[in-house]
Amino acid sequence: MPSCGAQADRAGRGFAFDGWRLDTLKRELTNPAGVVVDLSTGEYDLLLAFLEAPQRVLSRDFLLDAARNRTADAFDRTIDVQVSRLRRKIGGPVDLIKTVRGAGYMFTADVSRF
C-alpha cells in the first residue's frame, strides 16, 4: 500500500495492549518493561489475529488460517500448542487469551493502534 509521507508511514504500524506493544513493521513484541520478546512466525501471526479482533471469539479453523497452517487436520493440536506458548510469553497475573469451550479462543485485553 503506497504511503503519503512520514506521517502515513507511522500511522497504524502496531498495537498496544496491557502495557505490551507489537510493532508490525519490525515484527517486534515489547513487554511492559521494554524488553523485546522473541516470537516464532506462527506465534506472531496468531497474536496479530487476536489483536485485530479483540474480545471476539475466534474459532480454531480461523486461527489455523491466520497462522498459515491450513494443512492441519481437524484433530491437529497445533493451534492449541501455539496458544499455550503465546500465553506463556505474554502471561502475567491475568490470562489475556481465554479458552471458550467448544468455540475457540478470545483475546480479553483492550487493544489500541499506534
Short mmCIF file of C-alpha atoms in Angstrom, two decimals:
data_model
loop_
_atom_site.label_atom_id
_atom_site.label_comp_id
_atom_site.label_asym_id
_atom_site.label_seq_id
_atom_site.Cartn_x
_atom_site.Cartn_y
_atom_site.Cartn_z
CA MET A 1 0.00 0.00 0.00
CA PRO A 2 1.57 3.34 -1.01
CA SER A 3 2.05 5.94 1.69
CA CYS A 4 1.87 9.72 1.65
CA GLY A 5 4.84 10.88 3.69
CA ALA A 6 6.31 10.10 7.07
CA GLN A 7 3.04 10.67 8.94
CA ALA A 8 1.26 7.97 6.91
CA ASP A 9 4.23 5.64 7.38
CA ARG A 10 3.81 5.80 11.15
CA ALA A 11 0.01 5.50 11.27
CA GLY A 12 -1.25 2.03 12.06
CA ARG A 13 2.14 0.43 12.50
CA GLY A 14 1.27 -1.53 15.59
CA PHE A 15 -0.89 -2.47 18.54
CA ALA A 16 -0.73 -1.79 22.26
CA PHE A 17 -2.36 -3.90 24.97
CA ASP A 18 -1.94 -4.24 28.72
CA GLY A 19 1.46 -2.47 28.63
CA TRP A 20 2.70 -4.54 25.67
CA ARG A 21 3.45 -3.22 22.15
CA LEU A 22 3.53 -5.10 18.87
CA ASP A 23 5.30 -3.18 16.09
CA THR A 24 4.05 -4.77 12.87
CA LEU A 25 6.67 -3.08 10.69
CA LYS A 26 9.53 -4.52 12.74
CA ARG A 27 7.55 -7.66 13.69
CA GLU A 28 8.66 -6.93 17.25
CA LEU A 29 6.81 -7.56 20.52
CA THR A 30 7.92 -5.47 23.51
CA ASN A 31 6.85 -6.29 27.06
CA PRO A 32 5.80 -3.64 29.62
CA ALA A 33 9.41 -3.38 30.85
CA GLY A 34 10.60 -2.53 27.32
CA VAL A 35 12.22 -5.90 26.64
CA VAL A 36 11.77 -7.44 23.19
CA VAL A 37 10.14 -10.88 23.35
CA ASP A 38 11.01 -13.35 20.59
CA LEU A 39 8.05 -14.86 18.75
CA SER A 40 8.02 -17.65 16.20
CA THR A 41 6.31 -16.87 12.90
CA GLY A 42 3.25 -18.87 13.98
CA GLU A 43 3.07 -17.11 17.36
CA TYR A 44 3.38 -13.70 15.67
CA ASP A 45 0.61 -14.50 13.17
CA LEU A 46 -1.60 -15.83 15.96
CA LEU A 47 -1.05 -12.75 18.16
CA LEU A 48 -1.77 -10.48 15.21
CA ALA A 49 -5.07 -12.29 14.56
CA PHE A 50 -6.04 -11.82 18.23
CA LEU A 51 -5.06 -8.14 18.24
CA GLU A 52 -7.07 -7.44 15.08
CA ALA A 53 -10.20 -8.94 16.71
CA PRO A 54 -10.04 -8.34 20.47
CA GLN A 55 -12.90 -9.52 22.69
CA ARG A 56 -14.25 -11.73 19.91
CA VAL A 57 -14.25 -15.50 19.92
CA LEU A 58 -12.01 -16.82 17.15
CA SER A 59 -12.50 -20.42 16.08
CA ARG A 60 -9.63 -22.88 15.77
CA ASP A 61 -10.26 -23.02 11.99
CA PHE A 62 -9.98 -19.25 11.72
CA LEU A 63 -6.78 -19.30 13.77
CA LEU A 64 -5.34 -22.10 11.63
CA ASP A 65 -5.91 -19.90 8.58
CA ALA A 66 -4.46 -16.86 10.36
CA ALA A 67 -1.38 -18.82 11.41
CA ARG A 68 -0.98 -20.03 7.81
CA ASN A 69 -1.11 -23.65 8.90
CA ARG A 70 -4.12 -24.75 6.88
CA THR A 71 -2.65 -28.18 6.15
CA ALA A 72 -3.65 -29.30 9.64
CA ASP A 73 -6.48 -31.79 10.08
CA ALA A 74 -9.45 -31.42 12.42
CA PHE A 75 -7.65 -33.23 15.25
CA ASP A 76 -4.37 -31.34 14.94
CA ARG A 77 -3.42 -29.57 18.16
CA THR A 78 -1.01 -27.09 16.53
CA ILE A 79 -3.12 -24.05 17.38
CA ASP A 80 -3.59 -25.23 20.96
CA VAL A 81 0.18 -25.62 21.35
CA GLN A 82 0.86 -22.20 19.82
CA VAL A 83 -1.78 -20.57 22.06
CA SER A 84 -0.14 -22.24 25.07
CA ARG A 85 3.29 -20.94 24.06
CA LEU A 86 1.92 -17.46 23.40
CA ARG A 87 0.17 -17.46 26.79
CA ARG A 88 3.49 -18.26 28.48
CA LYS A 89 5.24 -15.42 26.65
CA ILE A 90 2.61 -12.75 27.35
CA GLY A 91 1.44 -14.24 30.62
CA GLY A 92 1.06 -12.43 33.88
CA PRO A 93 -1.46 -12.12 36.64
CA VAL A 94 -4.31 -12.06 34.09
CA ASP A 95 -4.77 -14.61 31.30
CA LEU A 96 -5.08 -12.47 28.16
CA ILE A 97 -6.20 -15.41 26.00
CA LYS A 98 -9.37 -17.06 27.25
CA THR A 99 -10.46 -20.52 26.12
CA VAL A 100 -14.12 -20.60 25.10
CA ARG A 101 -15.09 -24.26 25.28
CA GLY A 102 -16.45 -25.63 22.04
CA ALA A 103 -15.92 -22.33 20.23
CA GLY A 104 -12.25 -21.28 20.23
CA TYR A 105 -10.23 -18.54 21.91
CA MET A 106 -10.76 -14.90 22.81
CA PHE A 107 -8.20 -12.15 23.44
CA THR A 108 -9.54 -10.34 26.53
CA ALA A 109 -7.36 -7.20 26.75
CA ASP A 110 -8.30 -3.80 25.42
CA VAL A 111 -6.28 -3.13 22.27
CA SER A 112 -5.32 0.17 20.70
CA ARG A 113 -3.45 1.00 17.50
CA PHE A 114 -0.42 3.24 17.16
#
